[in-house]
Amino acid sequence: MPSVTIAAEPAREVAARVNDEPIYLDQVDPLVDRQLRGSRGVRRQAGGDEQVDHLRRRVLDQIIDVELLAQAGRRLEVPDTEAQIEKYVVHYRQTAERTSANLSEEQMRAAARRQVYVDAYYRHRKIGEGEVPEERIRAFYEQGKHSFSGNPSAEVRHVLVEVSPDAGAEDLDRARKRIEQARERLIKGEAFAAVAEEMSDCASAANDGELGRIDPSYMPEAFSQVAFSLPVGEISPVVQTPFGFHVLQVQERHEGGVPTYEQMHDFIQRYLRKQLRDERLAQEIATLRREARIEILLPEVQGEARTTILDRSGSQSK
């Protein structure tokens, strides 16, 4: 009976080891590629370049940090581990379907397990807990309040009937009749979202006609004049701009200038809370790195192997 030769799968290239646990290059490079796609200033060249090499090292450092946190979390008692892992796997599957990410079931399960242990370590060390002192919020506001100032703005929704700039009298008349029909329905109390969805030619029709917050320079002058003079909640007269005919409603208006401390309090509190969490996390990671043995095995730009070993004392050898 003739023998059958089965080709072995290529060995995965190790990019680093963290306390003897491998991190593979195929975990690093997809994240590098994603950042490269989102950056116009950094691009991959045929032979690789120094910028990409630095980016790969930065991404690897981030993965090492996660691995250190996960290893620390594994030393804790984590209730319902498998159930928590399964929740993350379901989330990763949905994300992969939505983004067409090429992740195997094994990769998703490994990532889910790491995340569960990272979460456990966060809770154990209370990294995300703690309130920002009121005096720190006040000091942040006083130091930066003038940078918070802004132009007057308004939150507006509209119905638009588009008209070509070179439209003739017949097309203009048809478009005006259509926008007047929309306005009449709004005046009678029909839901703005329903009228916008049925009659508006603007992409905002899918979002109830809402344009979000605009400032006076955002829209054509005729539109802005109405948006910043019309009483809140009222339906406007028909407004003509280079885009066509509009009917709009102002939902809220903001005067601009320097906001008060009370207006900025919650925003600043959230910002400083995240800053505090990031500071604590950086301290935790620094401690874990000092206590770990980390080997960096990334290829050089020229293709030569490079090994950097960080031992528990923090010294470095090659």
CSV table of N, CA and C in Angstrom, one decimal, residues 118-257:
chain,number,residue,atom,x,y,z
A,118,VAL,N,-7.5,39.1,32.7
A,118,VAL,CA,-7.2,40.6,32.8
A,118,VAL,C,-8.2,41.3,33.6
A,119,ASP,N,-9.5,41.0,33.3
A,119,ASP,CA,-10.6,41.6,34.1
A,119,ASP,C,-10.5,41.2,35.5
A,120,ALA,N,-10.2,40.0,35.8
A,120,ALA,CA,-10.1,39.5,37.2
A,120,ALA,C,-9.0,40.3,37.9
A,121,TYR,N,-7.9,40.5,37.3
A,121,TYR,CA,-6.8,41.3,37.9
A,121,TYR,C,-7.2,42.7,38.1
A,122,TYR,N,-7.9,43.3,37.2
A,122,TYR,CA,-8.4,44.7,37.3
A,122,TYR,C,-9.2,44.8,38.6
A,123,ARG,N,-10.1,43.8,38.7
A,123,ARG,CA,-11.0,43.9,39.9
A,123,ARG,C,-10.2,43.7,41.2
A,124,HIS,N,-9.3,42.7,41.2
A,124,HIS,CA,-8.5,42.4,42.4
A,124,HIS,C,-7.7,43.6,42.8
A,125,ARG,N,-7.1,44.3,41.9
A,125,ARG,CA,-6.3,45.5,42.2
A,125,ARG,C,-7.1,46.8,42.3
A,126,LYS,N,-8.4,46.7,42.0
A,126,LYS,CA,-9.3,47.9,42.0
A,126,LYS,C,-8.7,49.0,41.1
A,127,ILE,N,-8.3,48.6,40.0
A,127,ILE,CA,-7.6,49.6,39.1
A,127,ILE,C,-8.6,50.6,38.6
A,128,GLY,N,-9.9,50.2,38.3
A,128,GLY,CA,-10.8,51.1,37.7
A,128,GLY,C,-11.7,51.8,38.8
A,129,GLU,N,-11.3,51.7,40.1
A,129,GLU,CA,-12.1,52.2,41.1
A,129,GLU,C,-11.5,53.5,41.7
A,130,GLY,N,-12.3,54.2,42.5
A,130,GLY,CA,-11.8,55.4,43.1
A,130,GLY,C,-12.4,56.7,42.5
A,131,GLU,N,-12.7,57.6,43.3
A,131,GLU,CA,-13.2,58.9,42.8
A,131,GLU,C,-12.2,60.0,42.7
A,132,VAL,N,-12.3,60.9,41.8
A,132,VAL,CA,-11.4,62.0,41.6
A,132,VAL,C,-11.8,63.1,42.6
A,133,PRO,N,-10.8,63.6,43.4
A,133,PRO,CA,-11.2,64.6,44.4
A,133,PRO,C,-11.7,65.8,43.7
A,134,GLU,N,-12.7,66.4,44.4
A,134,GLU,CA,-13.4,67.6,43.8
A,134,GLU,C,-12.4,68.7,43.6
A,135,GLU,N,-11.4,68.9,44.4
A,135,GLU,CA,-10.5,70.0,44.2
A,135,GLU,C,-9.6,69.8,43.0
A,136,ARG,N,-9.4,68.5,42.6
A,136,ARG,CA,-8.6,68.3,41.4
A,136,ARG,C,-9.5,68.6,40.1
A,137,ILE,N,-10.8,68.3,40.2
A,137,ILE,CA,-11.7,68.7,39.1
A,137,ILE,C,-11.7,70.2,39.0
A,138,ARG,N,-11.9,70.9,40.1
A,138,ARG,CA,-11.9,72.4,40.1
A,138,ARG,C,-10.6,73.0,39.5
A,139,ALA,N,-9.5,72.4,40.0
A,139,ALA,CA,-8.2,73.0,39.5
A,139,ALA,C,-8.1,72.8,38.0
A,140,PHE,N,-8.5,71.6,37.5
A,140,PHE,CA,-8.4,71.3,36.0
A,140,PHE,C,-9.3,72.3,35.3
A,141,TYR,N,-10.5,72.6,35.8
A,141,TYR,CA,-11.4,73.5,35.1
A,141,TYR,C,-10.7,74.9,35.1
A,142,GLU,N,-10.2,75.4,36.2
A,142,GLU,CA,-9.7,76.7,36.3
A,142,GLU,C,-8.5,76.9,35.4
A,143,GLN,N,-7.7,75.9,35.3
A,143,GLN,CA,-6.5,76.0,34.4
A,143,GLN,C,-6.8,76.0,32.9
A,144,GLY,N,-7.9,75.3,32.6
A,144,GLY,CA,-8.2,75.1,31.1
A,144,GLY,C,-9.5,75.6,30.7
A,145,LYS,N,-10.2,76.4,31.5
A,145,LYS,CA,-11.6,76.8,31.1
A,145,LYS,C,-11.7,77.6,29.8
A,146,HIS,N,-10.7,78.4,29.5
A,146,HIS,CA,-10.8,79.2,28.3
A,146,HIS,C,-10.6,78.3,27.1
A,147,SER,N,-10.0,77.2,27.2
A,147,SER,CA,-9.8,76.3,26.1
A,147,SER,C,-11.1,75.5,25.8
A,148,PHE,N,-12.1,75.6,26.8
A,148,PHE,CA,-13.4,74.9,26.6
A,148,PHE,C,-14.4,75.8,25.9
A,149,SER,N,-14.0,77.1,25.7
A,149,SER,CA,-15.0,78.0,25.1
A,149,SER,C,-15.2,77.6,23.6
A,150,GLY,N,-16.4,77.9,23.2
A,150,GLY,CA,-16.8,77.6,21.8
A,150,GLY,C,-17.7,78.6,21.2
A,151,ASN,N,-18.0,78.4,19.9
A,151,ASN,CA,-18.9,79.3,19.2
A,151,ASN,C,-20.3,78.9,19.6
A,152,PRO,N,-21.2,79.8,19.3
A,152,PRO,CA,-22.6,79.5,19.5
A,152,PRO,C,-23.0,78.3,18.6
A,153,SER,N,-23.9,77.4,19.0
A,153,SER,CA,-24.2,76.2,18.3
A,153,SER,C,-25.7,75.9,18.5
A,154,ALA,N,-26.2,75.1,17.6
A,154,ALA,CA,-27.6,74.7,17.7
A,154,ALA,C,-27.7,73.2,17.2
A,155,GLU,N,-28.7,72.5,17.9
A,155,GLU,CA,-29.0,71.2,17.5
A,155,GLU,C,-30.2,71.2,16.6
A,156,VAL,N,-30.0,70.8,15.4
A,156,VAL,CA,-31.0,71.0,14.3
A,156,VAL,C,-31.4,69.7,13.6
A,157,ARG,N,-32.7,69.6,13.2
A,157,ARG,CA,-33.1,68.6,12.3
A,157,ARG,C,-33.8,69.2,11.2
A,158,HIS,N,-33.8,68.5,10.0
A,158,HIS,CA,-34.4,69.2,8.8
A,158,HIS,C,-34.9,68.1,7.8
A,159,VAL,N,-35.8,68.6,6.9
A,159,VAL,CA,-36.2,67.9,5.7
A,159,VAL,C,-35.6,68.7,4.6
A,160,LEU,N,-34.9,68.0,3.7
A,160,LEU,CA,-34.4,68.6,2.5
A,160,LEU,C,-34.9,68.0,1.2
A,161,VAL,N,-35.4,68.9,0.3
A,161,VAL,CA,-35.7,68.4,-1.0
A,161,VAL,C,-34.6,69.0,-1.9
A,162,GLU,N,-33.8,68.1,-2.5
A,162,GLU,CA,-32.7,68.6,-3.3
A,162,GLU,C,-33.1,69.2,-4.6
A,163,VAL,N,-32.3,70.2,-5.0
A,163,VAL,CA,-32.5,70.8,-6.3
A,163,VAL,C,-31.1,71.1,-6.9
A,164,SER,N,-31.0,70.7,-8.2
A,164,SER,CA,-29.7,70.9,-8.9
A,164,SER,C,-29.5,72.4,-9.1
A,165,PRO,N,-28.2,72.8,-8.9
A,165,PRO,CA,-27.9,74.3,-9.1
A,165,PRO,C,-28.4,74.8,-10.5
A,166,ASP,N,-28.4,74.0,-11.5
A,166,ASP,CA,-28.9,74.4,-12.8
A,166,ASP,C,-30.3,74.0,-13.1
A,167,ALA,N,-31.1,73.8,-12.1
A,167,ALA,CA,-32.5,73.4,-12.3
A,167,ALA,C,-33.3,74.5,-13.0
A,168,GLY,N,-34.2,74.1,-13.8
A,168,GLY,CA,-35.1,75.0,-14.5
A,168,GLY,C,-36.3,75.4,-13.6
A,169,ALA,N,-37.1,76.3,-14.1
A,169,ALA,CA,-38.3,76.8,-13.3
A,169,ALA,C,-39.2,75.7,-13.0
A,170,GLU,N,-39.4,74.7,-13.9
A,170,GLU,CA,-40.4,73.6,-13.6
A,170,GLU,C,-39.9,72.7,-12.5
A,171,ASP,N,-38.6,72.4,-12.5
A,171,ASP,CA,-38.0,71.6,-11.4
A,171,ASP,C,-38.0,72.3,-10.1
A,172,LEU,N,-37.8,73.6,-10.1
A,172,LEU,CA,-37.8,74.4,-8.9
A,172,LEU,C,-39.2,74.4,-8.3
A,173,ASP,N,-40.2,74.6,-9.2
A,173,ASP,CA,-41.6,74.6,-8.7
A,173,ASP,C,-42.0,73.3,-8.1
A,174,ARG,N,-41.6,72.2,-8.8
A,174,ARG,CA,-41.9,70.9,-8.3
A,174,ARG,C,-41.3,70.6,-6.9
A,175,ALA,N,-40.1,71.0,-6.7
A,175,ALA,CA,-39.4,70.8,-5.4
A,175,ALA,C,-40.0,71.7,-4.3
A,176,ARG,N,-40.4,72.9,-4.7
A,176,ARG,CA,-41.0,73.8,-3.7
A,176,ARG,C,-42.3,73.3,-3.2
A,177,LYS,N,-43.1,72.7,-4.1
A,177,LYS,CA,-44.4,72.1,-3.7
A,177,LYS,C,-44.2,71.0,-2.8
A,178,ARG,N,-43.1,70.2,-3.1
A,178,ARG,CA,-42.9,69.0,-2.3
A,178,ARG,C,-42.4,69.4,-0.8
A,179,ILE,N,-41.6,70.4,-0.7
A,179,ILE,CA,-41.1,70.8,0.6
A,179,ILE,C,-42.3,71.5,1.4
A,180,GLU,N,-43.2,72.2,0.7
A,180,GLU,CA,-44.3,72.8,1.3
A,180,GLU,C,-45.3,71.7,1.8
A,181,GLN,N,-45.4,70.6,1.1
A,181,GLN,CA,-46.2,69.5,1.6
A,181,GLN,C,-45.6,68.9,2.9
A,182,ALA,N,-44.2,68.8,2.9
A,182,ALA,CA,-43.6,68.3,4.1
A,182,ALA,C,-43.8,69.2,5.3
A,183,ARG,N,-43.7,70.5,5.0
A,183,ARG,CA,-43.9,71.5,6.1
A,183,ARG,C,-45.3,71.4,6.6
A,184,GLU,N,-46.3,71.3,5.7
A,184,GLU,CA,-47.7,71.2,6.2
A,184,GLU,C,-47.9,70.0,7.1
A,185,ARG,N,-47.3,68.9,6.7
A,185,ARG,CA,-47.5,67.7,7.6
A,185,ARG,C,-46.8,67.9,9.0
A,186,LEU,N,-45.7,68.6,9.0
A,186,LEU,CA,-45.1,68.9,10.3
A,186,LEU,C,-45.9,69.9,11.1
A,187,ILE,N,-46.4,70.9,10.5
A,187,ILE,CA,-47.3,71.9,11.2
A,187,ILE,C,-48.5,71.2,11.8
A,188,LYS,N,-49.0,70.2,11.1
A,188,LYS,CA,-50.2,69.5,11.6
A,188,LYS,C,-49.8,68.5,12.8
A,189,GLY,N,-48.5,68.4,13.0
A,189,GLY,CA,-48.1,67.6,14.2
A,189,GLY,C,-47.6,66.2,13.9
A,190,GLU,N,-47.4,65.9,12.6
A,190,GLU,CA,-46.9,64.6,12.3
A,190,GLU,C,-45.5,64.5,12.7
A,191,ALA,N,-45.1,63.3,13.1
A,191,ALA,CA,-43.7,63.1,13.7
A,191,ALA,C,-42.6,63.5,12.7
A,192,PHE,N,-41.7,64.3,13.2
A,192,PHE,CA,-40.6,64.8,12.3
A,192,PHE,C,-39.9,63.6,11.7
A,193,ALA,N,-39.6,62.6,12.5
A,193,ALA,CA,-38.8,61.5,12.0
A,193,ALA,C,-39.5,60.8,10.8
A,194,ALA,N,-40.8,60.6,10.9
A,194,ALA,CA,-41.6,60.0,9.8
A,194,ALA,C,-41.6,60.8,8.5
A,195,VAL,N,-41.8,62.1,8.7
A,195,VAL,CA,-41.8,63.0,7.5
A,195,VAL,C,-40.4,63.0,6.9
A,196,ALA,N,-39.3,63.1,7.7
A,196,ALA,CA,-38.0,63.1,7.2
A,196,ALA,C,-37.6,61.8,6.4
A,197,GLU,N,-38.0,60.7,7.0
A,197,GLU,CA,-37.7,59.4,6.4
A,197,GLU,C,-38.4,59.3,5.0
A,198,GLU,N,-39.6,59.8,4.9
A,198,GLU,CA,-40.4,59.6,3.7
A,198,GLU,C,-40.0,60.7,2.6
A,199,MET,N,-39.7,61.9,3.0
A,199,MET,CA,-39.6,63.0,2.1
A,199,MET,C,-38.3,63.6,1.9
A,200,SER,N,-37.3,63.4,2.9
A,200,SER,CA,-36.0,64.1,2.8
A,200,SER,C,-35.1,63.4,1.9
A,201,ASP,N,-34.3,64.2,1.1
A,201,ASP,CA,-33.3,63.7,0.2
A,201,ASP,C,-31.9,63.7,0.9
A,202,CYS,N,-31.8,64.1,2.2
A,202,CYS,CA,-30.6,64.2,2.9
A,202,CYS,C,-30.3,62.8,3.6
A,203,ALA,N,-29.0,62.5,3.7
A,203,ALA,CA,-28.6,61.2,4.4
A,203,ALA,C,-29.1,61.2,5.8
A,204,SER,N,-29.4,62.4,6.4
A,204,SER,CA,-29.9,62.5,7.8
A,204,SER,C,-31.3,61.9,7.9
A,205,ALA,N,-32.0,61.6,6.8
A,205,ALA,CA,-33.3,61.1,6.9
A,205,ALA,C,-33.3,59.8,7.7
A,206,ALA,N,-32.2,59.0,7.5
A,206,ALA,CA,-32.1,57.7,8.3
A,206,ALA,C,-31.9,57.9,9.8
A,207,ASN,N,-31.6,59.2,10.2
A,207,ASN,CA,-31.4,59.5,11.6
A,207,ASN,C,-32.4,60.5,12.0
A,208,ASP,N,-33.7,60.4,11.6
A,208,ASP,CA,-34.8,61.2,12.0
A,208,ASP,C,-34.6,62.7,11.5
A,209,GLY,N,-33.7,62.9,10.5
A,209,GLY,CA,-33.5,64.2,10.0
A,209,GLY,C,-32.5,65.0,10.8
A,210,GLU,N,-31.9,64.4,11.8
A,210,GLU,CA,-31.0,65.2,12.7
A,210,GLU,C,-29.7,65.4,12.1
A,211,LEU,N,-29.2,66.7,12.2
A,211,LEU,CA,-27.9,67.1,11.7
A,211,LEU,C,-26.9,67.1,12.8
A,212,GLY,N,-27.4,67.0,14.1
A,212,GLY,CA,-26.5,67.1,15.2
A,212,GLY,C,-26.3,68.6,15.5
A,213,ARG,N,-25.2,68.9,16.2
A,213,ARG,CA,-24.9,70.2,16.7
A,213,ARG,C,-24.1,71.0,15.6
A,214,ILE,N,-24.6,72.1,15.1
A,214,ILE,CA,-23.9,72.9,14.1
A,214,ILE,C,-23.6,74.3,14.7
A,215,ASP,N,-22.5,74.9,14.1
A,215,ASP,CA,-22.2,76.3,14.4
A,215,ASP,C,-22.6,77.1,13.2
A,216,PRO,N,-22.6,78.5,13.4
A,216,PRO,CA,-23.0,79.3,12.3
A,216,PRO,C,-22.3,79.2,11.0
A,217,SER,N,-21.0,78.7,11.0
A,217,SER,CA,-20.3,78.6,9.8
A,217,SER,C,-20.4,77.2,9.1
A,218,TYR,N,-21.2,76.3,9.8
A,218,TYR,CA,-21.3,75.0,9.3
A,218,TYR,C,-22.2,74.8,8.0
A,219,MET,N,-23.2,75.6,8.0
A,219,MET,CA,-24.2,75.5,6.9
A,219,MET,C,-24.3,76.8,6.1
A,220,PRO,N,-24.9,76.8,4.9
A,220,PRO,CA,-25.1,78.0,4.1
A,220,PRO,C,-25.7,79.1,5.0
A,221,GLU,N,-25.4,80.4,4.6
A,221,GLU,CA,-25.8,81.5,5.4
A,221,GLU,C,-27.3,81.6,5.6
A,222,ALA,N,-28.1,81.3,4.6
A,222,ALA,CA,-29.6,81.4,4.7
A,222,ALA,C,-30.1,80.3,5.8
A,223,PHE,N,-29.5,79.2,5.8
A,223,PHE,CA,-29.8,78.1,6.7
A,223,PHE,C,-29.5,78.6,8.1
A,224,SER,N,-28.2,79.0,8.3
A,224,SER,CA,-27.7,79.4,9.6
A,224,SER,C,-28.6,80.6,10.2
A,225,GLN,N,-28.9,81.6,9.4
A,225,GLN,CA,-29.7,82.7,9.8
A,225,GLN,C,-31.0,82.2,10.5
A,226,VAL,N,-31.7,81.2,9.9
A,226,VAL,CA,-32.9,80.7,10.5
A,226,VAL,C,-32.6,79.8,11.7
A,227,ALA,N,-31.5,79.0,11.6
A,227,ALA,CA,-31.2,78.1,12.7
A,227,ALA,C,-30.8,78.9,14.0
A,228,PHE,N,-30.3,80.1,13.9
A,228,PHE,CA,-29.9,80.8,15.0
A,228,PHE,C,-30.9,82.0,15.4
A,229,SER,N,-32.1,82.0,14.8
A,229,SER,CA,-33.1,83.0,15.2
A,229,SER,C,-34.4,82.3,15.4
A,230,LEU,N,-34.7,81.2,14.9
A,230,LEU,CA,-35.9,80.5,15.1
A,230,LEU,C,-36.1,80.0,16.5
A,231,PRO,N,-37.3,80.3,17.1
A,231,PRO,CA,-37.5,79.8,18.5
A,231,PRO,C,-37.4,78.3,18.5
A,232,VAL,N,-36.8,77.8,19.6
A,232,VAL,CA,-36.6,76.3,19.8
A,232,VAL,C,-38.0,75.6,19.7
A,233,GLY,N,-38.0,74.6,18.9
A,233,GLY,CA,-39.2,73.7,18.8
A,233,GLY,C,-40.1,74.1,17.7
A,234,GLU,N,-40.0,75.3,17.1
A,234,GLU,CA,-40.9,75.7,16.1
A,234,GLU,C,-40.5,75.2,14.7
A,235,ILE,N,-41.4,75.0,13.8
A,235,ILE,CA,-41.1,74.6,12.4
A,235,ILE,C,-40.9,75.8,11.6
A,236,SER,N,-39.8,75.8,10.9
A,236,SER,CA,-39.3,77.0,10.1
A,236,SER,C,-40.2,77.2,8.9
A,237,PRO,N,-40.1,78.4,8.3
A,237,PRO,CA,-40.6,78.6,6.9
A,237,PRO,C,-39.7,77.8,6.0
A,238,VAL,N,-40.0,77.7,4.7
A,238,VAL,CA,-39.2,77.1,3.7
A,238,VAL,C,-37.9,77.9,3.5
A,239,VAL,N,-36.8,77.3,3.6
A,239,VAL,CA,-35.5,78.0,3.4
A,239,VAL,C,-34.8,77.4,2.1
A,240,GLN,N,-34.3,78.3,1.3
A,240,GLN,CA,-33.7,77.9,0.0
A,240,GLN,C,-32.2,78.1,0.2
A,241,THR,N,-31.4,77.1,-0.1
A,241,THR,CA,-29.9,77.1,-0.1
A,241,THR,C,-29.4,76.5,-1.4
A,242,PRO,N,-28.1,76.6,-1.7
A,242,PRO,CA,-27.6,75.9,-2.9
A,242,PRO,C,-27.9,74.4,-2.9
A,243,PHE,N,-28.2,73.8,-1.8
A,243,PHE,CA,-28.5,72.4,-1.8
A,243,PHE,C,-30.0,72.1,-2.2
A,244,GLY,N,-30.9,73.0,-2.1
A,244,GLY,CA,-32.3,72.8,-2.4
A,244,GLY,C,-33.2,73.6,-1.4
A,245,PHE,N,-34.3,73.0,-1.0
A,245,PHE,CA,-35.3,73.6,-0.1
A,245,PHE,C,-35.3,72.8,1.2
A,246,HIS,N,-35.3,73.6,2.3
A,246,HIS,CA,-35.3,73.0,3.6
A,246,HIS,C,-36.5,73.4,4.5
A,247,VAL,N,-36.9,72.5,5.4
A,247,VAL,CA,-37.7,72.9,6.5
A,247,VAL,C,-37.0,72.4,7.7
A,248,LEU,N,-36.8,73.2,8.7
A,248,LEU,CA,-36.0,72.8,9.9
A,248,LEU,C,-36.6,73.1,11.2
A,249,GLN,N,-36.1,72.4,12.2
A,249,GLN,CA,-36.6,72.7,13.6
A,249,GLN,C,-35.4,72.7,14.5
A,250,VAL,N,-35.2,73.7,15.3
A,250,VAL,CA,-34.2,73.8,16.3
A,250,VAL,C,-34.6,73.0,17.6
A,251,GLN,N,-33.8,72.0,18.0
A,251,GLN,CA,-34.1,71.3,19.2
A,251,GLN,C,-33.5,71.9,20.4
A,252,GLU,N,-32.3,72.5,20.3
A,252,GLU,CA,-31.7,73.1,21.4
A,252,GLU,C,-30.6,74.1,20.9
A,253,ARG,N,-30.4,75.2,21.6
A,253,ARG,CA,-29.5,76.2,21.2
A,253,ARG,C,-28.5,76.4,22.3
A,254,HIS,N,-27.2,76.6,22.0
A,254,HIS,CA,-26.2,76.8,23.0
A,254,HIS,C,-25.5,78.2,22.6
A,255,GLU,N,-25.3,79.0,23.7
A,255,GLU,CA,-24.8,80.3,23.5
A,255,GLU,C,-23.4,80.4,23.2
A,256,GLY,N,-22.6,79.4,23.5
A,256,GLY,CA,-21.1,79.5,23.3
A,256,GLY,C,-20.5,80.2,24.4
A,257,GLY,N,-19.2,80.7,24.2
A,257,GLY,CA,-18.4,81.3,25.3
A,257,GLY,C,-17.9,80.3,26.2
